[in-house]
CSV table of C-alpha atoms and ligand atoms in Angstrom, one decimal:
chain,number,residue,atom,x,y,z
K,1,MET,CA,12.8,26.9,-27.7
K,2,PRO,CA,9.9,28.1,-25.5
K,3,ALA,CA,10.8,29.8,-22.2
K,4,SER,CA,9.5,26.9,-20.2
K,5,ASP,CA,12.0,24.7,-21.9
K,6,ASN,CA,14.9,26.7,-20.7
K,7,ARG,CA,13.4,26.5,-17.3
K,8,LEU,CA,12.9,22.8,-17.5
K,9,LEU,CA,16.6,22.4,-18.6
K,10,ALA,CA,17.7,24.7,-15.8
K,11,ASN,CA,15.8,22.7,-13.2
K,12,LEU,CA,17.0,19.4,-14.5
K,13,THR,CA,20.6,20.6,-14.5
K,14,SER,CA,20.2,21.8,-11.0
K,15,VAL,CA,18.6,18.6,-9.6
K,16,ARG,CA,21.3,16.6,-11.3
K,17,ARG,CA,24.1,18.8,-9.8
K,18,ARG,CA,22.5,18.5,-6.3
K,19,ILE,CA,22.3,14.8,-6.6
K,20,ALA,CA,26.1,14.7,-7.6
K,21,GLU,CA,27.0,17.0,-4.7
K,22,ALA,CA,25.1,14.9,-2.2
K,23,ALA,CA,26.7,11.7,-3.5
K,24,LEU,CA,30.2,13.3,-3.3
K,25,ALA,CA,29.4,14.7,0.2
K,26,ALA,CA,28.6,11.1,1.3
K,27,GLY,CA,31.7,9.7,-0.2
K,28,ARG,CA,29.8,8.0,-3.0
K,29,ARG,CA,30.0,8.2,-6.8
K,30,PRO,CA,27.5,10.5,-8.5
K,31,GLU,CA,26.8,7.8,-11.2
K,32,ASP,CA,25.7,5.4,-8.4
K,33,VAL,CA,22.5,7.5,-7.8
K,34,ARG,CA,19.9,7.3,-10.6
K,35,LEU,CA,17.4,10.0,-11.1
K,36,VAL,CA,13.8,9.0,-11.9
K,37,ALA,CA,11.9,12.1,-13.0
K,38,VAL,CA,8.3,11.8,-11.8
K,39,THR,CA,6.1,13.2,-14.5
K,40,LYS,CA,2.8,12.8,-12.8
K,41,TYR,CA,2.2,16.6,-12.6
K,42,VAL,CA,2.8,17.4,-16.2
K,43,ASP,CA,1.3,16.7,-19.6
K,44,VAL,CA,2.6,14.6,-22.5
K,45,PRO,CA,4.5,17.4,-24.3
K,46,THR,CA,6.4,18.4,-21.1
K,47,THR,CA,7.1,14.7,-20.5
K,48,ALA,CA,8.4,14.4,-24.1
K,49,ARG,CA,10.6,17.4,-23.6
K,50,LEU,CA,12.3,15.8,-20.6
K,51,ALA,CA,13.0,12.7,-22.6
K,52,ALA,CA,14.4,15.0,-25.4
K,53,LEU,CA,16.7,16.5,-22.8
K,54,GLY,CA,18.1,13.1,-22.2
K,55,GLN,CA,16.2,12.3,-19.0
K,56,LEU,CA,15.1,8.8,-20.0
K,57,ASP,CA,14.2,7.3,-16.5
K,58,LEU,CA,10.6,8.5,-16.0
K,59,GLY,CA,8.1,7.6,-13.2
K,60,GLU,CA,4.5,7.7,-12.9
K,61,SER,CA,2.4,6.8,-9.8
K,62,ARG,CA,-0.8,6.0,-11.5
K,63,PRO,CA,-1.1,3.1,-13.9
K,64,GLN,CA,-3.5,4.9,-16.2
K,65,GLN,CA,-1.2,7.8,-16.7
K,66,LEU,CA,1.7,5.5,-17.3
K,67,TRP,CA,-0.3,3.8,-20.1
K,68,GLU,CA,-1.2,7.1,-21.7
K,69,LYS,CA,2.3,8.5,-21.6
K,70,ALA,CA,4.0,5.3,-22.5
K,71,ALA,CA,1.8,5.0,-25.6
K,72,ALA,CA,2.3,8.7,-26.6
K,73,LEU,CA,6.2,8.3,-26.2
K,74,ALA,CA,6.3,4.8,-27.7
K,75,ASP,CA,9.0,5.8,-30.1
K,76,SER,CA,11.3,7.1,-27.5
K,77,ALA,CA,13.9,5.2,-25.4
K,78,VAL,CA,12.1,6.1,-22.1
K,79,ARG,CA,12.4,3.6,-19.3
K,80,TRP,CA,9.2,3.7,-17.3
K,81,HIS,CA,9.1,3.3,-13.5
K,82,LEU,CA,5.8,2.6,-11.8
K,83,ILE,CA,6.2,4.2,-8.3
K,84,GLY,CA,2.6,4.0,-7.1
K,85,HIS,CA,0.3,1.3,-6.0
K,86,LEU,CA,-0.7,-1.2,-8.7
K,87,GLN,CA,-4.2,-2.7,-8.3
K,88,ARG,CA,-4.1,-6.4,-9.2
K,89,ASN,CA,-6.8,-5.9,-11.9
K,90,LYS,CA,-4.4,-3.5,-13.7
K,91,VAL,CA,-1.3,-5.7,-13.6
K,92,ARG,CA,-1.8,-7.3,-17.0
K,93,ARG,CA,-2.3,-4.0,-18.8
K,94,THR,CA,0.5,-2.2,-17.0
K,95,LEU,CA,3.5,-4.6,-17.0
K,96,PRO,CA,4.3,-4.4,-20.7
K,97,PHE,CA,5.3,-0.8,-20.2
K,98,VAL,CA,7.3,-1.2,-17.0
K,99,HIS,CA,11.1,-1.2,-16.7
K,100,LEU,CA,11.1,-1.3,-13.0
K,101,LEU,CA,8.2,-1.8,-10.6
K,102,HIS,CA,9.0,0.1,-7.4
K,103,SER,CA,5.8,-0.6,-5.7
K,104,GLY,CA,5.8,-4.3,-5.0
K,105,ASP,CA,3.9,-3.8,-1.8
K,106,SER,CA,2.2,-7.1,-1.0
K,107,ARG,CA,2.5,-10.8,-1.5
K,108,ARG,CA,-0.7,-11.0,-3.3
K,109,LEU,CA,0.4,-8.3,-5.8
K,110,LEU,CA,3.8,-10.0,-6.2
K,111,GLU,CA,2.0,-13.3,-7.0
K,112,GLU,CA,-0.2,-11.7,-9.6
K,113,VAL,CA,2.8,-9.9,-11.1
K,114,GLU,CA,4.6,-13.3,-11.3
K,115,ARG,CA,1.7,-14.9,-13.0
K,116,GLU,CA,1.2,-12.2,-15.5
K,117,THR,CA,4.9,-11.8,-16.3
K,118,GLY,CA,5.0,-15.5,-17.1
K,119,ALA,CA,1.8,-15.4,-19.1
K,120,ALA,CA,3.2,-12.6,-21.2
K,121,GLY,CA,6.3,-14.6,-22.0
K,122,ARG,CA,8.6,-12.2,-20.3
K,123,PRO,CA,11.5,-13.9,-18.7
K,124,MET,CA,12.0,-11.5,-15.9
K,125,LEU,CA,10.7,-8.4,-14.4
K,126,ASP,CA,12.8,-6.1,-12.1
K,127,VAL,CA,10.8,-5.4,-8.9
K,128,LEU,CA,11.5,-3.5,-5.7
K,129,LEU,CA,9.8,-4.4,-2.4
K,130,GLU,CA,8.0,-1.4,-1.0
K,131,VAL,CA,8.5,-1.0,2.7
K,132,ASN,CA,6.3,1.2,5.0
K,133,VAL,CA,9.1,2.4,7.1
K,134,SER,CA,7.2,5.2,8.8
K,135,GLY,CA,4.3,2.8,9.7
K,136,GLU,CA,1.6,5.4,8.6
K,137,GLU,CA,-1.7,3.6,8.2
K,138,ALA,CA,-2.4,5.2,4.8
K,139,LYS,CA,0.7,3.9,3.2
K,140,HIS,CA,1.1,0.7,1.2
K,141,GLY,CA,4.0,-1.6,1.7
K,142,PHE,CA,5.4,-4.3,3.8
K,143,ALA,CA,6.2,-3.8,7.4
K,144,ALA,CA,9.9,-4.6,8.1
K,145,ASP,CA,8.8,-7.5,10.3
K,146,ASP,CA,6.7,-9.0,7.4
K,147,PHE,CA,10.0,-10.4,6.0
K,148,GLY,CA,10.5,-12.3,9.3
K,149,ARG,CA,11.9,-11.6,12.7
K,150,THR,CA,14.0,-14.8,13.1
K,151,GLU,CA,16.4,-16.3,10.8
K,152,ASP,CA,14.0,-19.1,10.0
K,153,GLU,CA,11.3,-16.7,9.1
K,154,LEU,CA,13.6,-14.7,6.9
K,155,GLN,CA,14.6,-17.8,5.1
K,156,ARG,CA,11.0,-18.8,4.5
K,157,THR,CA,10.3,-15.5,3.0
K,158,ALA,CA,13.4,-15.9,0.7
K,159,GLU,CA,12.0,-19.3,-0.4
K,160,HIS,CA,8.7,-17.8,-1.1
K,161,LEU,CA,10.1,-15.0,-3.1
K,162,ALA,CA,12.6,-17.3,-4.9
K,163,ALA,CA,9.5,-19.4,-6.0
K,164,LEU,CA,8.3,-16.3,-7.9
K,165,GLY,CA,10.7,-17.2,-10.7
K,166,HIS,CA,9.9,-14.3,-13.0
K,167,LEU,CA,10.6,-11.6,-10.5
K,168,ASN,CA,14.1,-10.2,-10.1
K,169,ILE,CA,14.0,-8.7,-6.6
K,170,ARG,CA,16.4,-5.8,-7.1
K,171,GLY,CA,16.0,-3.9,-3.8
K,172,LEU,CA,13.7,-1.9,-1.6
K,173,MET,CA,11.7,1.3,-1.9
K,174,CYS,CA,10.1,3.6,0.7
K,175,MET,CA,8.6,7.1,1.2
K,176,ALA,CA,9.4,9.0,4.3
K,177,GLY,CA,6.5,9.9,6.6
K,178,LEU,CA,4.3,12.7,5.4
K,179,ASP,CA,4.7,15.1,8.2
K,180,ASN,CA,8.3,14.4,8.6
K,181,ASP,CA,10.9,17.0,9.5
K,182,PRO,CA,14.3,16.4,7.7
K,183,ALA,CA,15.7,14.5,10.7
K,184,ALA,CA,12.8,12.1,10.9
K,185,ALA,CA,12.9,11.6,7.1
K,186,ARG,CA,16.5,10.7,7.4
K,187,ARG,CA,15.8,8.1,10.2
K,188,ASP,CA,13.2,6.5,7.8
K,189,PHE,CA,15.8,6.3,5.1
K,190,ALA,CA,18.3,4.8,7.6
K,191,ARG,CA,15.8,2.2,8.6
K,192,LEU,CA,15.4,1.2,4.9
K,193,ARG,CA,19.1,0.9,4.4
K,194,GLU,CA,19.5,-1.2,7.6
K,195,LEU,CA,16.7,-3.5,6.4
K,196,ARG,CA,18.5,-3.9,3.1
K,197,GLU,CA,21.7,-4.7,4.9
K,198,ARG,CA,20.0,-7.4,7.0
K,199,LEU,CA,18.3,-8.9,3.9
K,200,GLN,CA,21.5,-8.9,2.0
K,201,ARG,CA,23.1,-10.8,4.8
K,202,GLU,CA,20.3,-13.3,5.4
K,203,TRP,CA,19.5,-13.8,1.7
K,204,ALA,CA,23.0,-14.0,0.5
K,205,GLY,CA,23.3,-16.3,-2.6
K,206,ARG,CA,19.6,-16.0,-3.3
K,207,PHE,CA,18.9,-12.3,-3.9
K,208,THR,CA,21.0,-9.2,-3.9
K,209,PRO,CA,18.5,-6.5,-3.0
K,210,ALA,CA,21.0,-3.8,-3.8
K,211,GLU,CA,18.8,-0.9,-4.9
K,212,LEU,CA,17.3,1.6,-2.4
K,213,SER,CA,14.6,3.8,-4.1
K,214,MET,CA,14.1,6.6,-1.7
K,215,GLY,CA,14.1,10.4,-1.7
K,216,MET,CA,11.8,13.0,-3.3
K,217,SER,CA,12.0,16.7,-4.0
K,218,GLY,CA,12.0,17.6,-0.3
K,219,ASP,CA,14.4,15.0,1.0
K,220,PHE,CA,16.5,13.5,-1.7
K,221,GLU,CA,19.8,14.8,-0.4
K,222,ALA,CA,19.1,13.1,3.0
K,223,ALA,CA,18.2,9.9,1.1
K,224,ILE,CA,21.5,10.0,-0.8
K,225,ALA,CA,23.3,10.5,2.5
K,226,GLU,CA,21.7,7.3,3.7
K,227,GLY,CA,22.6,5.3,0.5
K,228,ALA,CA,19.8,5.9,-2.0
K,229,THR,CA,20.6,4.4,-5.4
K,230,ILE,CA,17.5,5.8,-7.0
K,231,VAL,CA,15.8,9.1,-6.2
K,232,ARG,CA,12.3,9.9,-7.4
K,233,VAL,CA,12.0,13.6,-8.1
K,234,GLY,CA,9.0,15.4,-9.4
K,235,SER,CA,8.0,18.9,-8.3
K,236,ALA,CA,11.6,20.3,-8.1
K,237,LEU,CA,11.9,19.6,-11.9
K,238,PHE,CA,8.8,21.6,-12.8
K,239,GLU,CA,9.1,24.7,-10.6
K,240,GLY,CA,8.3,27.7,-12.8
K,241,CYS,CA,7.3,25.6,-15.8
K,242,ASP,CA,3.8,25.6,-17.3
K,243,GLY,CA,1.0,24.6,-14.9
K,244,PRO,CA,-0.2,21.1,-14.4
K,245,SER,CA,-2.1,19.6,-17.2
K,246,GLU,CA,-5.8,19.1,-16.9
K,247,GLU,CA,-5.4,15.3,-17.4
K,248,SER,CA,-3.2,15.1,-14.3
K,249,GLY,CA,-5.5,14.1,-11.5
K,250,GLU,CA,-3.0,15.0,-8.8
K,251,PRO,CA,-2.7,18.3,-7.0
K,252,ARG,CA,0.6,20.1,-7.2
K,253,PRO,CA,2.4,20.2,-3.8
I,301,LIG,C1,4.9,12.0,-6.5
I,301,LIG,C2,5.9,11.1,-6.0
I,301,LIG,C3,7.3,11.4,-6.0
I,301,LIG,C4,7.8,12.7,-6.3
I,301,LIG,O1,7.4,13.6,-5.4
I,301,LIG,P1,8.0,15.2,-5.4
I,301,LIG,O2,7.9,15.6,-4.0
I,301,LIG,O3,7.1,15.9,-6.4
I,301,LIG,O4,9.4,15.1,-5.9
I,301,LIG,C5,8.1,10.3,-5.5
I,301,LIG,N1,7.7,9.1,-5.2
I,301,LIG,C6,6.4,8.8,-5.2
I,301,LIG,C7,5.9,7.4,-4.8
I,301,LIG,C8,5.5,9.7,-5.6
I,301,LIG,O5,4.1,9.4,-5.6
């Protein structure tokens, strides 16, 4: 076993322990928080090692990297999560690999995903609605008000989403603001939870948007305290491991 493999296992064990501790501290069950390991910083062999260590929920933010890794790990039981923006012209090529689409960030994208899911003969695709809780210009996602301010507007949104019959709207996703201190991040997570509670009330019987995908390396414990059911952790898993691969176009934080 190469030294970096030990390090990867130690990091994974530590992140899982911190998730369990944060859940227990919030009076929640550790198994109610799922870890998605974000592999955008690392190459295919490191990604394969994670899977071999039993970490089967993996996330990529760029469709091309997801295609490459999903193809390379086609024989594994990995469940791929797309967590970054999906351009509409990449929907067809991407969807066959995707277990859960976290970045349902506009109506036009959802409509395209609906069309291509149907065209591919897939009965249902699990999707999260991405919400720009921090309101930063550069971020994708719905504004909370996009779902409607009044009861009537909320019902119209529900009807529109229900008409997308191949989409199983499983919950909401967000990223905390970029320059956030921990307290501000926690307020962003609380806003997503409150929005989920409102949608669950208003959309009862139509959708159960139960999942909250929120929290990254720097803030996943705060997200769990606010009810995260999925945390997306990248850099904390790879500290002290081999450097980023050449093919990874993203800078290490
Ligand atoms: C990169 C990324 C993550 C993981 O971030 P880390 O801080 O490295 O844990 C989570 N979510 C999204 C959408 C990302 O792009």
